[in-house]
mmCIF file of C-alpha atoms in Angstrom:
data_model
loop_
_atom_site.group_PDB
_atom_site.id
_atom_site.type_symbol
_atom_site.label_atom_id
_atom_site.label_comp_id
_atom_site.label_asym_id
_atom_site.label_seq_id
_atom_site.Cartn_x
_atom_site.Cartn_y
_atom_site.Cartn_z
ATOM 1 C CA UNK B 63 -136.772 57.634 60.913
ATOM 2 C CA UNK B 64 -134.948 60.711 62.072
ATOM 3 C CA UNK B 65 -132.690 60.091 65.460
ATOM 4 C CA UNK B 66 -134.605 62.955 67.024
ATOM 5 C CA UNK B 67 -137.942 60.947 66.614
ATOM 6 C CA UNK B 68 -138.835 58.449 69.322
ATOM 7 C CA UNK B 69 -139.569 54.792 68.662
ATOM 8 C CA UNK B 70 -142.810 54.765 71.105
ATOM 9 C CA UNK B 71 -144.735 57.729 72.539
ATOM 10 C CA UNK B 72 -147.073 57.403 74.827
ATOM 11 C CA UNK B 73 -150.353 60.229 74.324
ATOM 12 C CA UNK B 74 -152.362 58.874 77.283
ATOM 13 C CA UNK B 75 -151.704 58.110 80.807
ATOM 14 C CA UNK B 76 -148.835 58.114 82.970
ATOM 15 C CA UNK B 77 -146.783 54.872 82.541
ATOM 16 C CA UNK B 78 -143.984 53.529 85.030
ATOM 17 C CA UNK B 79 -140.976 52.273 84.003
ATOM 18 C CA UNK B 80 -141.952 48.436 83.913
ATOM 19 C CA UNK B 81 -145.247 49.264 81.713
ATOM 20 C CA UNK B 82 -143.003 51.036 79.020
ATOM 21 C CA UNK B 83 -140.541 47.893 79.392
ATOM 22 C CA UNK B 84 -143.663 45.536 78.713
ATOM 23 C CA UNK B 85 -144.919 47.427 75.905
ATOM 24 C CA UNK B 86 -141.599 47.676 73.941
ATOM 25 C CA UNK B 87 -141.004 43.915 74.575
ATOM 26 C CA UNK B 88 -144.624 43.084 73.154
ATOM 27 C CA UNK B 89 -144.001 45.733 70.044
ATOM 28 C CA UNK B 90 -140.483 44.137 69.424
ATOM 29 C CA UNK B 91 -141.941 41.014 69.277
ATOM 30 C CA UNK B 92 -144.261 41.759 66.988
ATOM 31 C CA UNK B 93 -141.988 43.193 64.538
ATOM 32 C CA UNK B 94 -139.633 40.091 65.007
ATOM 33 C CA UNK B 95 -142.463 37.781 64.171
ATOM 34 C CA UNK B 96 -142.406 36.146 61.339
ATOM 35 C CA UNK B 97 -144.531 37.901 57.796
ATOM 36 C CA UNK B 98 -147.380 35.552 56.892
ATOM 37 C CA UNK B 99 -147.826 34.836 53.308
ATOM 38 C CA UNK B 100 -150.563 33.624 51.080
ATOM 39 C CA UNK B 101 -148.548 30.833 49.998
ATOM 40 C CA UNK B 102 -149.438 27.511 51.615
ATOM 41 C CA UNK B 103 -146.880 26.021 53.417
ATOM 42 C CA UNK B 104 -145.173 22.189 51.950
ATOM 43 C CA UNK B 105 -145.008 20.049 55.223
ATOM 44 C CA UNK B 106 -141.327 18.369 55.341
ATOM 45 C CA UNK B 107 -141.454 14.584 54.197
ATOM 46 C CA UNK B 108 -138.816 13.799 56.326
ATOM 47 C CA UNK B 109 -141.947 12.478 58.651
ATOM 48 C CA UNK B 110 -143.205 10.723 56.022
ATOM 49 C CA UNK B 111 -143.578 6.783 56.478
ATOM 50 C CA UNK B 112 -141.916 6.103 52.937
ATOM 51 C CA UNK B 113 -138.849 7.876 54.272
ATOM 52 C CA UNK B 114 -138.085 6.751 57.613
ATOM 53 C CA UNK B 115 -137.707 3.002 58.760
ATOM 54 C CA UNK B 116 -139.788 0.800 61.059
ATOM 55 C CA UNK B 117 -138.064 1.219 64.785
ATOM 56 C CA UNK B 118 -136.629 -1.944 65.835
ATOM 57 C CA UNK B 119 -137.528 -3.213 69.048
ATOM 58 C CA UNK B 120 -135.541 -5.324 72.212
ATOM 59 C CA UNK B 121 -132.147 -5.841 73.421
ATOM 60 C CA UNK B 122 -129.574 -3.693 71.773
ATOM 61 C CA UNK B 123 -132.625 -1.827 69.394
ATOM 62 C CA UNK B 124 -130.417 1.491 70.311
ATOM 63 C CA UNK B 125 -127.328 0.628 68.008
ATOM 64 C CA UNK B 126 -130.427 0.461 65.067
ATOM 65 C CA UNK B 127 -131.646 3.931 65.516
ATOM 66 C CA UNK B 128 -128.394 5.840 64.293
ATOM 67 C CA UNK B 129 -128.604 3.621 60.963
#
């Protein structure tokens, strides 16, 4: 893209300044979004049962949970 070419161009109506601001904040956040793929997505395992520990429970259970 050229530097002489604008991003955006409006062919219809008469837009005020905060309408342009909303639609380059919607358009830039469309082309931020992540690309979707066909490719299915592994969940982590860190939330898996098998890899964390059972909680422990009652007076001083909070010197457990860093361990």
């Amino acid at each position: 893209m050229s530097a002489e070419q604008p991003l955006l161009r409006v062919v219809r109506g008469n837009p005020d300044d905060t309408e342009l601001a909303v639609l380059t904040a919607v358009v830039a956040a469309i082309a931020a979004a992540p690309v979707q793929t066909d490719e299915p997505v592994v969940p982590s395992r860190w939330g898996a049962p098998q890899v964390r520990r059972p909680l422990r429970t009652g007076p001083g259970a909070w010197r457990y949970s860093f361990r």
